CSV table of C-alpha atoms and ligand atoms in Angstrom, one decimal:
chain,number,residue,atom,x,y,z
A,1288,MET,CA,10.6,5.4,19.9
A,1289,ASN,CA,11.7,2.7,21.4
A,1290,GLU,CA,14.9,1.6,19.6
A,1291,PHE,CA,14.8,-2.1,18.6
A,1292,HIS,CA,17.2,-5.0,19.9
A,1293,PRO,CA,18.6,-7.2,17.4
A,1294,ASN,CA,17.3,-10.4,17.7
A,1295,LEU,CA,19.8,-12.6,18.7
A,1296,SER,CA,18.4,-16.0,17.8
A,1297,THR,CA,21.1,-17.7,15.1
A,1298,PRO,CA,21.1,-16.2,11.7
A,1299,VAL,CA,19.9,-17.9,9.0
A,1300,ARG,CA,22.9,-19.1,6.5
A,1301,GLY,CA,22.1,-20.5,3.4
A,1302,ASP,CA,23.5,-20.7,-0.1
A,1303,PHE,CA,21.5,-18.2,-2.2
A,1304,ALA,CA,22.5,-20.9,-5.7
A,1305,SER,CA,20.3,-23.6,-3.7
A,1306,ILE,CA,17.7,-21.9,-2.4
A,1307,GLN,CA,16.8,-19.7,-5.9
A,1308,GLU,CA,17.4,-23.4,-7.4
A,1309,ARG,CA,14.9,-25.1,-5.1
A,1310,LEU,CA,12.0,-22.4,-5.4
A,1311,ASN,CA,12.4,-22.3,-9.1
A,1312,ASN,CA,11.7,-25.9,-9.8
A,1313,HIS,CA,8.5,-26.1,-7.8
A,1314,VAL,CA,6.9,-22.4,-6.6
A,1315,VAL,CA,4.8,-21.0,-9.9
A,1316,PRO,CA,6.9,-18.6,-11.5
A,1317,SER,CA,4.3,-15.7,-11.7
A,1318,TYR,CA,7.4,-13.2,-10.0
A,1319,GLY,CA,9.6,-11.3,-11.0
A,1320,ARG,CA,12.2,-11.3,-8.4
A,1321,PHE,CA,15.8,-10.1,-7.7
A,1322,PRO,CA,18.7,-12.4,-6.7
A,1323,LEU,CA,18.6,-12.3,-3.3
A,1324,ALA,CA,17.9,-14.8,-0.5
A,1325,LEU,CA,16.3,-13.0,3.0
A,1326,SER,CA,16.7,-15.1,5.5
A,1327,HIS,CA,15.9,-12.3,9.0
A,1328,GLY,CA,15.4,-8.8,9.7
A,1329,SER,CA,15.1,-6.3,12.7
A,1330,GLY,CA,13.6,-2.8,13.1
A,1331,SER,CA,13.9,-1.4,9.6
A,1332,TYR,CA,17.2,-3.4,8.6
A,1333,VAL,CA,17.4,-7.5,6.9
A,1334,TRP,CA,20.2,-9.8,6.3
A,1335,ASP,CA,20.8,-12.0,3.8
A,1336,VAL,CA,21.6,-15.5,3.8
A,1337,SER,CA,24.9,-14.5,4.2
A,1338,GLY,CA,24.4,-12.6,6.4
A,1339,LYS,CA,25.1,-9.3,3.9
A,1340,ARG,CA,22.6,-6.5,6.2
A,1341,TYR,CA,20.3,-4.3,3.9
A,1342,LEU,CA,18.3,-1.4,5.2
A,1343,ASP,CA,14.8,-1.7,4.2
A,1344,LEU,CA,13.5,1.9,2.7
A,1345,GLY,CA,10.7,-0.9,1.0
A,1346,GLY,CA,8.7,-2.6,3.8
A,1347,GLY,CA,7.8,-5.3,1.5
A,1348,ILE,CA,5.8,-2.9,-0.4
A,1349,ALA,CA,4.4,-0.6,2.5
A,1350,VAL,CA,3.6,-3.7,4.2
A,1351,THR,CA,5.9,-3.6,7.6
A,1352,SER,CA,4.9,-0.7,9.3
A,1353,LEU,CA,6.3,-1.4,12.6
A,1354,GLY,CA,9.3,-2.8,10.8
A,1355,HIS,CA,10.4,-6.2,11.3
A,1356,SER,CA,10.1,-8.5,14.1
A,1357,ASN,CA,9.2,-5.7,16.0
A,1358,PRO,CA,9.1,-7.3,19.5
A,1359,GLU,CA,5.6,-5.9,20.4
A,1360,ILE,CA,4.1,-7.6,17.7
A,1361,THR,CA,5.9,-11.0,18.4
A,1362,ASP,CA,4.3,-10.2,22.6
A,1363,ALA,CA,0.3,-9.8,20.3
A,1364,LEU,CA,1.3,-12.8,18.3
A,1365,ILE,CA,2.5,-14.8,21.1
A,1366,GLU,CA,0.2,-13.8,23.5
A,1367,GLN,CA,-2.8,-14.5,21.3
A,1368,SER,CA,-1.7,-17.6,19.3
A,1369,ARG,CA,-2.1,-19.3,23.5
A,1370,LYS,CA,-5.8,-18.0,23.5
A,1371,LEU,CA,-7.7,-18.5,20.1
A,1372,ILE,CA,-6.3,-18.3,17.0
A,1373,HIS,CA,-9.1,-18.9,14.7
A,1374,ILE,CA,-12.8,-19.6,14.9
A,1375,SER,CA,-14.7,-18.7,12.4
A,1376,ASN,CA,-17.4,-16.1,11.8
A,1377,LEU,CA,-20.2,-18.1,13.2
A,1378,TYR,CA,-19.2,-16.7,16.3
A,1379,TYR,CA,-18.8,-13.4,18.2
A,1380,THR,CA,-15.2,-12.2,19.4
A,1381,ASP,CA,-14.2,-9.1,20.8
A,1382,LEU,CA,-11.4,-7.7,19.1
A,1383,GLN,CA,-13.4,-7.9,15.8
A,1384,GLY,CA,-15.5,-5.6,17.3
A,1385,GLN,CA,-12.5,-3.5,18.9
A,1386,LEU,CA,-10.2,-2.8,15.7
A,1387,ALA,CA,-13.7,-2.3,14.1
A,1388,GLU,CA,-14.9,0.5,16.2
A,1389,ARG,CA,-10.8,2.0,16.4
A,1390,ILE,CA,-10.8,2.1,12.4
A,1391,THR,CA,-14.6,3.8,12.5
A,1392,GLY,CA,-13.4,6.1,14.1
A,1393,LEU,CA,-10.3,7.1,12.5
A,1394,ILE,CA,-12.7,7.7,9.8
A,1395,ALA,CA,-16.0,8.2,10.3
A,1396,PRO,CA,-19.0,6.1,11.3
A,1397,GLY,CA,-20.0,3.2,9.5
A,1398,LYS,CA,-18.6,-0.6,9.5
A,1399,VAL,CA,-15.7,-2.6,8.5
A,1400,PHE,CA,-15.6,-6.1,7.4
A,1401,PHE,CA,-12.4,-7.9,7.4
A,1402,CYS,CA,-10.6,-10.0,4.8
A,1403,ASN,CA,-7.0,-11.1,3.9
A,1404,SER,CA,-6.0,-8.9,1.0
A,1405,GLY,CA,-6.1,-6.0,-0.3
A,1406,ALA,CA,-6.9,-7.7,-3.6
A,1407,GLU,CA,-10.2,-8.8,-1.4
A,1408,ALA,CA,-11.0,-6.4,0.4
A,1409,ASN,CA,-11.6,-4.6,-3.2
A,1410,GLU,CA,-14.1,-7.2,-4.3
A,1411,GLY,CA,-15.9,-6.3,-1.4
A,1412,LEU,CA,-15.9,-2.9,-2.4
A,1413,TYR,CA,-17.8,-4.6,-6.3
A,1414,LYS,CA,-19.7,-6.8,-4.1
A,1415,ALA,CA,-21.2,-3.8,-2.3
A,1416,VAL,CA,-21.8,-1.4,-5.4
A,1417,ARG,CA,-23.4,-3.9,-7.2
A,1418,LYS,CA,-26.1,-4.5,-4.5
A,1419,PHE,CA,-26.3,-0.9,-4.2
A,1420,GLY,CA,-27.3,-0.6,-8.4
A,1421,HIS,CA,-29.3,-3.7,-8.2
A,1422,GLU,CA,-32.9,-3.0,-7.9
A,1423,GLN,CA,-31.8,0.0,-11.0
A,1424,GLY,CA,-29.6,-2.3,-12.3
A,1425,ARG,CA,-27.2,-0.2,-12.4
A,1426,PHE,CA,-23.6,-2.1,-11.8
A,1427,GLU,CA,-20.5,-0.5,-14.2
A,1428,ILE,CA,-17.3,1.2,-11.8
A,1429,ILE,CA,-15.5,4.1,-13.4
A,1430,THR,CA,-11.4,3.4,-12.4
A,1431,ALA,CA,-8.7,5.4,-13.9
A,1432,GLU,CA,-5.7,4.1,-16.3
A,1433,ASN,CA,-2.7,3.3,-14.4
A,1434,SER,CA,-4.1,2.3,-11.0
A,1435,PHE,CA,-3.8,-0.7,-9.2
A,1436,HIS,CA,-6.0,-2.8,-7.4
A,1437,GLY,CA,-5.4,-6.3,-6.9
A,1438,ARG,CA,-4.9,-9.7,-9.2
A,1439,THR,CA,-8.4,-11.7,-8.7
A,1440,LEU,CA,-10.7,-11.3,-11.7
A,1441,GLY,CA,-12.1,-8.8,-10.3
A,1442,GLY,CA,-9.6,-6.9,-9.3
A,1443,ILE,CA,-7.5,-7.4,-13.2
A,1444,SER,CA,-10.8,-5.4,-14.0
A,1445,ALA,CA,-10.8,-2.7,-12.7
A,1446,THR,CA,-7.1,-2.2,-13.0
A,1447,GLY,CA,-6.6,0.3,-15.8
A,1448,GLN,CA,-3.4,-1.4,-17.0
A,1449,ASP,CA,-3.8,-3.2,-20.5
A,1450,LYS,CA,-0.4,-5.9,-18.5
A,1451,VAL,CA,-2.0,-6.9,-16.1
A,1452,LYS,CA,-5.2,-8.2,-18.1
A,1453,LYS,CA,-3.4,-9.6,-20.8
A,1454,GLY,CA,-4.2,-13.4,-21.8
A,1455,PHE,CA,-6.7,-13.1,-18.7
A,1456,GLU,CA,-9.9,-11.9,-20.8
A,1457,PRO,CA,-12.4,-11.9,-21.0
A,1458,MET,CA,-12.8,-9.5,-18.5
A,1459,VAL,CA,-15.7,-9.3,-15.6
A,1460,PRO,CA,-18.4,-6.6,-17.1
A,1461,GLY,CA,-19.1,-3.3,-15.3
A,1462,PHE,CA,-15.5,-1.6,-15.5
A,1463,LYS,CA,-14.3,1.4,-17.6
A,1464,HIS,CA,-11.5,3.4,-17.0
A,1465,VAL,CA,-10.8,7.5,-17.3
A,1466,PRO,CA,-7.4,9.5,-17.1
A,1467,TYR,CA,-6.0,10.0,-13.6
A,1468,ASN,CA,-6.9,13.6,-11.6
A,1469,ASP,CA,-9.0,14.4,-15.2
A,1470,LEU,CA,-12.9,15.2,-13.6
A,1471,GLU,CA,-14.0,16.1,-16.9
A,1472,ALA,CA,-13.1,12.0,-18.6
A,1473,MET,CA,-15.3,11.1,-15.4
A,1474,ARG,CA,-18.4,12.8,-16.2
A,1475,ALA,CA,-18.2,12.0,-19.5
A,1476,ALA,CA,-17.7,8.5,-18.9
A,1477,ILE,CA,-21.0,7.8,-16.7
A,1478,SER,CA,-23.2,6.0,-18.0
A,1479,PRO,CA,-27.2,5.2,-17.1
A,1480,ALA,CA,-25.7,2.1,-15.5
A,1481,THR,CA,-22.6,3.6,-13.5
A,1482,ALA,CA,-23.1,3.0,-10.2
A,1483,ALA,CA,-19.3,3.7,-8.3
A,1484,ILE,CA,-16.3,5.8,-9.3
A,1485,LEU,CA,-13.1,4.0,-7.4
A,1486,ILE,CA,-9.7,5.7,-6.9
A,1487,GLU,CA,-6.4,5.1,-5.4
A,1488,GLY,CA,-5.8,8.2,-2.9
A,1489,ILE,CA,-2.6,7.8,-4.4
A,1490,GLN,CA,-1.4,5.5,-7.4
A,1491,GLY,CA,0.8,3.1,-6.3
A,1492,GLU,CA,1.7,0.9,-8.4
A,1493,THR,CA,2.1,3.3,-11.3
A,1494,GLY,CA,4.8,6.3,-10.0
A,1495,ILE,CA,3.1,7.9,-6.5
A,1496,THR,CA,0.4,10.4,-7.8
A,1497,PRO,CA,-1.1,11.9,-5.3
A,1498,ALA,CA,-5.5,12.8,-6.6
A,1499,THR,CA,-5.5,16.6,-6.5
A,1500,PRO,CA,-7.7,17.8,-3.9
A,1501,ALA,CA,-9.7,19.7,-6.9
A,1502,TYR,CA,-10.2,16.1,-8.0
A,1503,LEU,CA,-11.0,14.9,-4.4
A,1504,LEU,CA,-13.7,17.2,-4.3
A,1505,GLY,CA,-15.3,17.7,-8.1
A,1506,LEU,CA,-15.3,13.5,-7.7
A,1507,ARG,CA,-17.4,14.1,-4.0
A,1508,LYS,CA,-20.2,16.5,-5.4
A,1509,LEU,CA,-20.1,14.4,-9.3
A,1510,CYS,CA,-21.1,11.4,-6.9
A,1511,ASP,CA,-23.9,13.2,-4.6
A,1512,GLU,CA,-25.1,14.4,-8.1
A,1513,GLN,CA,-25.8,11.6,-9.7
A,1514,ASN,CA,-25.9,9.2,-7.0
A,1515,LEU,CA,-22.8,7.2,-7.2
A,1516,LEU,CA,-20.6,5.6,-4.7
A,1517,LEU,CA,-17.3,6.4,-4.5
A,1518,LEU,CA,-14.5,4.5,-3.4
A,1519,ILE,CA,-11.1,5.4,-2.3
A,1520,ASP,CA,-8.6,1.9,-2.5
A,1521,GLY,CA,-6.2,3.2,0.2
A,1522,VAL,CA,-4.2,-0.3,0.5
A,1523,GLN,CA,-0.9,0.9,0.1
A,1524,CYS,CA,-1.6,5.0,0.8
A,1525,GLY,CA,-3.3,4.3,3.8
A,1526,HIS,CA,-2.7,3.7,7.3
A,1527,PHE,CA,-0.9,6.3,8.4
A,1528,ARG,CA,1.6,6.5,5.8
A,1529,THR,CA,1.6,9.7,4.3
A,1530,GLY,CA,1.1,11.2,8.3
A,1531,ARG,CA,-2.8,10.8,8.4
A,1532,PHE,CA,-4.9,8.1,8.9
A,1533,GLN,CA,-5.7,8.0,5.1
A,1534,SER,CA,-4.3,9.6,2.6
A,1535,PHE,CA,-7.5,11.9,1.3
A,1536,GLN,CA,-7.3,12.9,4.9
A,1537,ARG,CA,-3.5,14.6,4.3
A,1538,ILE,CA,-4.1,15.4,0.8
A,1539,LEU,CA,-7.5,17.7,1.8
A,1540,GLU,CA,-5.5,19.2,4.5
A,1541,GLY,CA,-6.4,23.0,5.1
A,1542,VAL,CA,-8.2,22.7,2.0
A,1543,GLU,CA,-11.1,25.6,2.2
A,1544,GLY,CA,-14.2,23.2,1.2
A,1545,ALA,CA,-13.4,19.8,2.5
A,1546,GLU,CA,-14.3,19.8,6.6
A,1547,SER,CA,-17.0,17.6,5.1
A,1548,PHE,CA,-14.7,15.4,2.3
A,1549,LEU,CA,-16.0,11.7,2.7
A,1550,PRO,CA,-15.6,9.3,0.3
A,1551,ASP,CA,-18.5,6.2,0.7
A,1552,GLY,CA,-16.3,3.2,1.1
A,1553,ILE,CA,-12.2,2.6,1.9
A,1554,SER,CA,-10.7,-0.2,0.7
A,1555,MET,CA,-7.2,-1.6,3.1
A,1556,ALA,CA,-4.6,-3.5,3.9
A,1557,LYS,CA,-0.7,-4.3,3.5
A,1558,SER,CA,0.4,-2.1,6.7
A,1559,LEU,CA,-3.1,-3.0,8.9
A,1560,GLY,CA,-1.7,-6.5,10.1
A,1561,GLY,CA,2.4,-5.4,9.7
A,1562,GLY,CA,3.1,-8.2,8.0
A,1563,PHE,CA,0.1,-11.2,9.6
A,1564,PRO,CA,-1.5,-11.1,6.3
A,1565,MET,CA,-5.5,-8.7,6.1
A,1566,GLY,CA,-7.7,-6.5,4.2
A,1567,ALA,CA,-10.6,-4.6,5.4
A,1568,PHE,CA,-13.2,-2.3,3.9
A,1569,TRP,CA,-15.1,0.6,5.5
A,1570,PHE,CA,-18.5,2.4,4.2
A,1571,ARG,CA,-20.4,4.9,5.6
A,1572,SER,CA,-22.9,4.4,7.0
A,1573,PRO,CA,-25.9,2.9,5.7
A,1574,HIS,CA,-23.7,1.8,3.4
A,1575,GLY,CA,-22.1,-0.6,5.4
A,1576,ASP,CA,-25.2,-2.5,5.8
A,1577,LEU,CA,-25.2,-3.3,1.6
A,1578,LEU,CA,-24.1,-6.9,2.4
A,1579,SER,CA,-26.5,-8.3,4.8
A,1580,ALA,CA,-26.2,-11.8,6.5
A,1581,GLY,CA,-25.2,-14.3,4.4
A,1582,THR,CA,-24.3,-12.2,1.1
A,1583,HIS,CA,-20.5,-11.9,1.7
A,1584,GLY,CA,-18.0,-13.5,3.8
A,1585,THR,CA,-14.4,-16.0,4.2
A,1586,THR,CA,-12.8,-18.4,6.5
A,1587,PHE,CA,-10.6,-16.4,8.0
A,1588,GLY,CA,-11.3,-12.6,7.9
A,1589,GLY,CA,-11.0,-11.0,10.9
A,1590,ASN,CA,-9.6,-13.6,13.2
A,1591,PRO,CA,-8.2,-13.1,16.9
A,1592,LEU,CA,-5.1,-13.1,16.2
A,1593,GLY,CA,-5.0,-10.6,13.3
A,1594,CYS,CA,-7.3,-8.0,14.8
A,1595,ARG,CA,-4.8,-8.5,18.1
A,1596,VAL,CA,-1.9,-7.0,15.7
A,1597,ALA,CA,-3.6,-4.9,14.6
A,1598,LEU,CA,-4.7,-3.0,17.5
A,1599,GLN,CA,-1.3,-3.4,18.6
A,1600,ILE,CA,0.1,-1.7,15.4
A,1601,LEU,CA,-2.6,1.1,16.2
A,1602,ASP,CA,-1.5,1.1,19.9
A,1603,VAL,CA,2.5,1.7,19.5
A,1604,ILE,CA,1.4,4.2,16.5
A,1605,GLN,CA,-0.3,5.9,18.4
A,1606,ARG,CA,2.0,6.0,21.2
A,1607,ASP,CA,4.8,6.8,19.1
A,1608,HIS,CA,3.4,9.3,17.7
A,1609,LEU,CA,4.2,7.8,14.4
A,1610,ALA,CA,2.5,9.8,11.9
A,1611,GLN,CA,3.8,12.8,12.7
A,1612,ASN,CA,7.1,10.7,12.0
A,1613,ALA,CA,5.9,9.3,9.1
A,1614,ARG,CA,5.3,13.1,7.9
A,1615,GLU,CA,7.8,15.1,9.2
A,1616,LEU,CA,10.9,12.5,8.6
A,1617,GLY,CA,8.7,11.8,5.4
A,1618,ALA,CA,9.5,15.5,4.1
A,1619,TRP,CA,12.8,15.7,4.9
A,1620,ILE,CA,13.6,12.8,3.1
A,1621,LYS,CA,12.0,14.1,-0.2
A,1622,ASP,CA,13.0,17.4,1.3
A,1623,GLN,CA,16.9,15.9,0.5
A,1624,LEU,CA,16.3,13.6,-2.4
A,1625,THR,CA,14.7,16.8,-4.0
A,1626,ALA,CA,18.7,18.2,-3.3
A,1627,THR,CA,20.0,15.7,-5.6
A,1628,ALA,CA,17.7,16.0,-8.4
A,1629,THR,CA,18.4,19.4,-8.4
A,1630,LYS,CA,21.8,18.2,-7.8
A,1631,PHE,CA,22.1,15.8,-10.6
A,1632,PRO,CA,19.5,16.7,-12.8
A,1633,THR,CA,20.1,14.2,-15.9
A,1634,ILE,CA,19.3,11.4,-13.2
A,1635,ILE,CA,16.5,12.1,-11.2
A,1636,ARG,CA,13.0,13.8,-12.9
A,1637,THR,CA,11.1,14.1,-10.3
A,1638,VAL,CA,10.6,13.3,-6.1
A,1639,ARG,CA,6.9,13.0,-5.2
A,1640,GLY,CA,4.4,11.5,-2.8
A,1641,PHE,CA,3.1,12.3,0.8
A,1642,GLY,CA,4.9,11.0,4.5
A,1643,MET,CA,6.4,7.3,3.9
A,1644,MET,CA,5.1,6.8,0.5
A,1645,ILE,CA,7.8,9.1,-1.4
A,1646,GLY,CA,8.8,8.3,-5.1
A,1647,LEU,CA,11.9,9.2,-6.9
A,1648,GLU,CA,11.1,9.0,-11.2
A,1649,LEU,CA,14.8,8.2,-13.0
A,1650,GLN,CA,15.2,10.4,-15.9
A,1651,PRO,CA,14.5,8.2,-19.3
A,1652,ASN,CA,18.0,7.9,-21.0
A,1653,ILE,CA,20.7,7.1,-18.5
A,1654,PRO,CA,23.7,6.3,-20.1
A,1655,ALA,CA,25.0,4.3,-17.7
A,1656,PHE,CA,22.4,2.0,-18.0
A,1657,ASN,CA,22.1,1.5,-22.2
A,1658,HIS,CA,24.1,-1.8,-21.9
A,1659,ASP,CA,21.7,-3.8,-20.2
A,1660,ASN,CA,18.2,-3.6,-21.0
A,1661,LYS,CA,16.3,-4.6,-17.9
A,1662,PRO,CA,14.4,-1.5,-16.8
A,1663,ALA,CA,16.1,1.5,-15.3
A,1664,ALA,CA,13.8,1.5,-12.2
A,1665,ILE,CA,15.3,-2.7,-12.1
A,1666,GLN,CA,19.1,-1.1,-12.8
A,1667,PHE,CA,18.9,1.2,-10.2
A,1668,ILE,CA,17.9,-0.8,-7.6
A,1669,ASN,CA,20.5,-3.4,-7.9
A,1670,ARG,CA,22.5,-1.8,-7.9
A,1671,LEU,CA,21.0,0.2,-4.3
A,1672,HIS,CA,20.9,-4.2,-3.4
A,1673,ASP,CA,24.7,-4.5,-4.3
A,1674,GLN,CA,25.1,-0.8,-1.5
A,1675,GLY,CA,22.9,-2.7,0.8
A,1676,VAL,CA,19.2,-1.3,0.7
A,1677,LEU,CA,16.3,-2.7,-0.7
A,1678,THR,CA,13.6,-0.2,-2.2
A,1679,ILE,CA,10.7,-1.2,-4.7
A,1680,PRO,CA,10.3,-0.1,-8.1
A,1681,SER,CA,7.3,1.3,-9.8
A,1682,GLY,CA,6.8,0.7,-13.3
A,1683,THR,CA,10.4,1.0,-15.6
A,1684,HIS,CA,11.7,4.3,-14.1
A,1685,ILE,CA,10.5,4.7,-10.6
A,1686,VAL,CA,11.5,3.9,-7.2
A,1687,ARG,CA,9.4,4.0,-4.3
A,1688,LEU,CA,10.3,4.5,-0.5
A,1689,LEU,CA,7.3,3.2,1.7
A,1690,PRO,CA,9.6,2.6,5.1
A,1691,ALA,CA,8.3,1.2,7.8
A,1692,LEU,CA,6.5,4.1,10.1
A,1693,ASN,CA,9.0,4.1,13.0
A,1694,LEU,CA,12.2,4.7,10.5
A,1695,ASN,CA,14.3,6.8,12.2
A,1696,LYS,CA,16.4,9.9,11.3
A,1697,SER,CA,19.6,7.6,11.6
A,1698,GLU,CA,18.5,5.2,9.5
A,1699,ALA,CA,17.0,7.9,6.9
A,1700,GLU,CA,20.4,9.9,6.9
A,1701,GLU,CA,22.4,5.9,6.1
A,1702,GLY,CA,19.6,5.3,2.8
A,1703,LEU,CA,20.2,8.9,1.2
A,1704,LYS,CA,23.1,8.9,1.6
A,1705,ILE,CA,23.7,5.8,-0.4
A,1706,ILE,CA,21.3,6.3,-2.9
A,1707,GLU,CA,23.3,9.8,-2.9
A,1708,ALA,CA,26.9,8.5,-4.0
A,1709,LEU,CA,24.8,6.3,-6.7
A,1710,VAL,CA,23.1,9.2,-8.4
A,1711,ALA,CA,26.2,10.2,-8.6
A,1712,ALA,CA,28.0,7.6,-10.1
A,1713,LEU,CA,25.5,7.6,-12.7
A,1714,VAL,CA,26.4,11.3,-13.8
B,396,LIG,C1,-0.7,-3.8,-2.9
B,396,LIG,C2,-2.1,-3.1,-3.3
B,396,LIG,C3,-3.7,-4.1,-3.8
B,396,LIG,C4,-4.2,-5.5,-3.9
B,396,LIG,O1,-3.5,-5.9,-2.2
B,396,LIG,P1,-3.2,-7.1,-2.8
B,396,LIG,O2,-3.0,-7.5,-0.3
B,396,LIG,O3,-2.2,-7.8,-2.9
B,396,LIG,O4,-4.6,-8.3,-2.8
B,396,LIG,C5,-4.6,-3.5,-4.3
B,396,LIG,N1,-4.6,-1.7,-4.0
B,396,LIG,C6,-3.1,-1.2,-3.9
B,396,LIG,C7,-3.3,0.2,-4.5
B,396,LIG,C8,-2.4,-1.5,-4.0
B,396,LIG,O5,-1.3,-1.2,-3.5
């Protein structure tokens, strides 16, 4: 694996309070932010404006797949920006076709549409479903409780969590939610208007919950029987994070009867551009032709700059065997955390996930957290920040690790040591 050399440009220094004040005065306050202002990064490390270094085990929420300031991404951005950044989809560009070919090669024959975010990728799925069911008057999509599909109006309508919908009603019609990993609930929810089922391969925002093999196979059978599209939101769990390109490929490894399993459509984003904003969806043949000329589009989608970066990321993942690294180092991290959980059962309840997508579930009543009304996950993460480690909250009690796919063992050891010391201190 390539070693990172720290970026030697002058570090950006600043005063946290003034940065915070300016942002609070001028930016819509839709985010709850941690009290940290970051200035630059290199590999799996980032620095704040006071010069303090952090090990980044959150990867910008599963985005920075090759770490920060990766020199090969930087070179790809520079080289391509000297040629052509954007020209619109009124014309052909070869990089878009190359990237689509690579993505279909990693899944199965079909077609890809490029956009700019995960929510937008899912919007494309919803629109394709509407086309698919239109002649029969079918339009309904059943999704899972505790799912997350993005923050657009369609996204919050699809998301099975009341908190994202609150105050934004009425929702876009045609979405229904049923418990995850419950095939019978799904079967019971199907109506004559149903056209598709959409689930995450691994629920990410609500605690790293993987679909079971039986659920995936059962949904496929159900969709075949009822002529429904089976759609997987792979925005967070995709792009080799689990050790395979898509999480269902990993979940179904070695499972009897799963060899021919395929969903009908998959949405992608997050790690796809490694930090360059990019989304995509794939539909298997013949559904890849549902959205015909003039029926869907986006100005920026699939621009040469983004496609060049995404191709570079795929090349590096393949050359450096990063899927294997995600699988093996991820499994080792999970084993170590599981050992910590066994040692400190009053603090950690469970450890779940695959590869570089790991959730650490905290116990509900940790005495050390009683003095403060912030959720346990936030208090845990704030303490990790003090110790120089970044992680991501998921719900109120789960701490997620979504590091770069090229995290190395000594970085993992450093992070685990700090996490274990914090857990021990909470007892
Ligand atoms: C992050 C996420 C989205 C939304 O992606 P954005 O790029 O934030 O729009 C959708 N689905 C899942 C599973 C996600 O994790």
